[in-house]
mmCIF file of C-alpha atoms in Angstrom:
data_model
loop_
_atom_site.group_PDB
_atom_site.id
_atom_site.type_symbol
_atom_site.label_atom_id
_atom_site.label_comp_id
_atom_site.label_asym_id
_atom_site.label_seq_id
_atom_site.Cartn_x
_atom_site.Cartn_y
_atom_site.Cartn_z
ATOM 1 C CA GLN A 1 3.027 8.790 -19.675
ATOM 2 C CA ILE A 2 2.270 11.351 -16.989
ATOM 3 C CA GLU A 3 3.747 9.207 -14.219
ATOM 4 C CA ARG A 4 6.870 8.116 -16.102
ATOM 5 C CA PRO A 5 7.683 10.530 -18.942
ATOM 6 C CA ASP A 6 11.211 9.084 -18.990
ATOM 7 C CA LEU A 7 9.783 5.785 -20.298
ATOM 8 C CA GLU A 8 7.285 7.269 -22.753
ATOM 9 C CA GLY A 9 9.742 7.420 -25.669
ATOM 10 C CA LYS A 10 10.634 3.739 -25.280
ATOM 11 C CA VAL A 11 7.087 2.567 -26.095
ATOM 12 C CA SER A 12 6.402 2.259 -29.820
ATOM 13 C CA SER A 13 2.728 1.197 -29.584
ATOM 14 C CA ILE A 14 0.014 0.052 -27.196
ATOM 15 C CA ARG A 15 -2.703 -2.211 -28.588
ATOM 16 C CA PRO A 16 -4.903 -5.203 -27.717
ATOM 17 C CA MET A 17 -3.172 -8.554 -27.375
ATOM 18 C CA SER A 18 -3.183 -10.710 -30.498
ATOM 19 C CA LEU A 19 -4.866 -14.120 -30.496
ATOM 20 C CA PHE A 20 -1.455 -15.752 -30.915
ATOM 21 C CA ASN A 21 -0.071 -14.048 -27.788
ATOM 22 C CA LYS A 22 -3.241 -14.871 -25.827
ATOM 23 C CA TRP A 23 -2.634 -18.511 -26.734
ATOM 24 C CA ARG A 24 1.116 -18.317 -26.050
ATOM 25 C CA TYR A 25 0.812 -16.365 -22.769
ATOM 26 C CA PRO A 26 -2.631 -17.270 -21.388
ATOM 27 C CA ASP A 27 -1.910 -15.863 -17.900
ATOM 28 C CA ALA A 28 -0.246 -12.609 -18.998
ATOM 29 C CA TYR A 29 -2.002 -9.281 -18.561
ATOM 30 C CA ALA A 30 0.285 -7.848 -21.245
ATOM 31 C CA VAL A 31 3.425 -8.580 -23.247
ATOM 32 C CA THR A 32 6.152 -6.307 -24.608
ATOM 33 C CA ASN A 33 8.097 -7.024 -27.767
ATOM 34 C CA PRO A 34 11.807 -6.151 -28.108
ATOM 35 C CA PHE A 35 10.963 -3.011 -30.118
ATOM 36 C CA GLY A 36 8.779 -1.444 -27.399
ATOM 37 C CA GLY A 37 5.333 -2.551 -28.566
ATOM 38 C CA ILE A 38 2.956 -3.394 -25.725
ATOM 39 C CA GLN A 39 -0.026 -5.706 -26.193
ATOM 40 C CA ILE A 40 -2.675 -5.732 -23.445
ATOM 41 C CA ASN A 41 -5.072 -8.569 -22.593
ATOM 42 C CA LYS A 42 -8.006 -6.378 -21.509
ATOM 43 C CA GLU A 43 -10.371 -9.302 -20.953
ATOM 44 C CA LEU A 44 -8.040 -11.050 -18.487
ATOM 45 C CA MET A 45 -7.269 -7.795 -16.691
ATOM 46 C CA LYS A 46 -10.961 -7.000 -16.318
ATOM 47 C CA SER A 47 -11.872 -10.501 -15.128
ATOM 48 C CA GLU A 48 -9.137 -10.435 -12.464
ATOM 49 C CA GLY A 49 -9.573 -6.786 -11.442
ATOM 50 C CA GLN A 50 -6.050 -5.800 -12.479
ATOM 51 C CA ASP A 51 -5.194 -2.089 -12.576
ATOM 52 C CA LEU A 52 -4.317 -0.818 -16.073
ATOM 53 C CA GLY A 53 -1.829 1.705 -14.682
ATOM 54 C CA ASP A 54 0.102 -1.022 -12.853
ATOM 55 C CA VAL A 55 0.254 -3.158 -16.005
ATOM 56 C CA LEU A 56 1.407 -0.231 -18.152
ATOM 57 C CA ILE A 57 4.168 0.799 -15.716
ATOM 58 C CA HIS A 58 5.313 -2.835 -15.587
ATOM 59 C CA GLU A 59 5.370 -3.174 -19.369
ATOM 60 C CA MET A 60 6.909 0.271 -19.916
ATOM 61 C CA THR A 61 9.788 -0.877 -17.705
ATOM 62 C CA HIS A 62 10.240 -3.879 -19.995
ATOM 63 C CA ALA A 63 10.131 -1.569 -23.042
ATOM 64 C CA ASN A 64 12.897 0.502 -21.442
ATOM 65 C CA GLN A 65 15.012 -2.655 -21.093
ATOM 66 C CA GLY A 66 14.938 -2.927 -24.890
ATOM 67 C CA MET A 67 16.560 -5.683 -26.913
ATOM 68 C CA GLY A 68 18.984 -6.466 -24.066
ATOM 69 C CA GLY A 69 16.086 -7.199 -21.741
ATOM 70 C CA PHE A 70 14.457 -9.366 -24.379
ATOM 71 C CA LEU A 71 17.647 -11.427 -24.753
ATOM 72 C CA ARG A 72 18.272 -11.613 -20.973
ATOM 73 C CA LYS A 73 14.922 -13.326 -20.443
ATOM 74 C CA PHE A 74 16.490 -16.456 -21.932
ATOM 75 C CA TYR A 75 19.334 -16.680 -19.402
ATOM 76 C CA ASN A 76 18.527 -14.378 -16.455
ATOM 77 C CA PRO A 77 14.812 -13.550 -16.527
ATOM 78 C CA SER A 78 14.384 -12.696 -12.855
ATOM 79 C CA LYS A 79 16.568 -9.548 -12.977
ATOM 80 C CA ASP A 80 14.400 -7.696 -15.494
ATOM 81 C CA GLU A 81 11.148 -9.038 -14.082
ATOM 82 C CA ASP A 82 12.151 -7.882 -10.594
ATOM 83 C CA ALA A 83 12.823 -4.387 -11.960
ATOM 84 C CA ALA A 84 9.367 -4.288 -13.574
ATOM 85 C CA ILE A 85 7.665 -5.565 -10.410
ATOM 86 C CA ASN A 86 9.481 -2.924 -8.342
ATOM 87 C CA ALA A 87 8.462 -0.148 -10.742
ATOM 88 C CA GLU A 88 4.866 -1.312 -10.390
ATOM 89 C CA ALA A 89 5.079 -1.422 -6.593
ATOM 90 C CA LEU A 90 6.680 2.023 -6.333
ATOM 91 C CA ARG A 91 3.968 3.856 -8.287
ATOM 92 C CA LYS A 92 3.095 7.096 -6.533
ATOM 93 C CA VAL A 93 -0.633 6.655 -7.000
ATOM 94 C CA ARG A 94 -2.971 6.072 -4.109
ATOM 95 C CA LYS A 95 -5.321 3.179 -4.707
ATOM 96 C CA ASN A 96 -8.584 2.164 -3.112
ATOM 97 C CA ASP A 97 -9.307 5.603 -1.694
ATOM 98 C CA ILE A 98 -12.613 6.102 -0.007
ATOM 99 C CA GLU A 99 -14.802 8.582 -1.817
ATOM 100 C CA LEU A 100 -15.907 11.217 0.660
ATOM 101 C CA ARG A 101 -19.191 13.045 0.154
ATOM 102 C CA ALA A 102 -20.672 15.949 2.009
ATOM 103 C CA PRO A 103 -23.611 15.050 4.280
ATOM 104 C CA ARG A 104 -27.045 15.832 2.866
#
């Protein structure tokens, strides 16, 4: 929300992934429904070391695509997925910084 306030209003809810969606999308870190609800597979993300911020930016991009994005996934899925991947890659957050400490 802090990084992308323009997308905040498009997300209706964020909650753990349902058992049905874990079965349907076993390799997905998260899924977004056409009404902006995001479901996160915390166990898979933790086991694979995936960054929560990256996943949320990706899924918030899908939420912004709305019903049109949901329908496009049936005939042109790469366009919307590319937009979400780019949003994730362009995050302005430094990762893997080295923690510096003063000498003792």
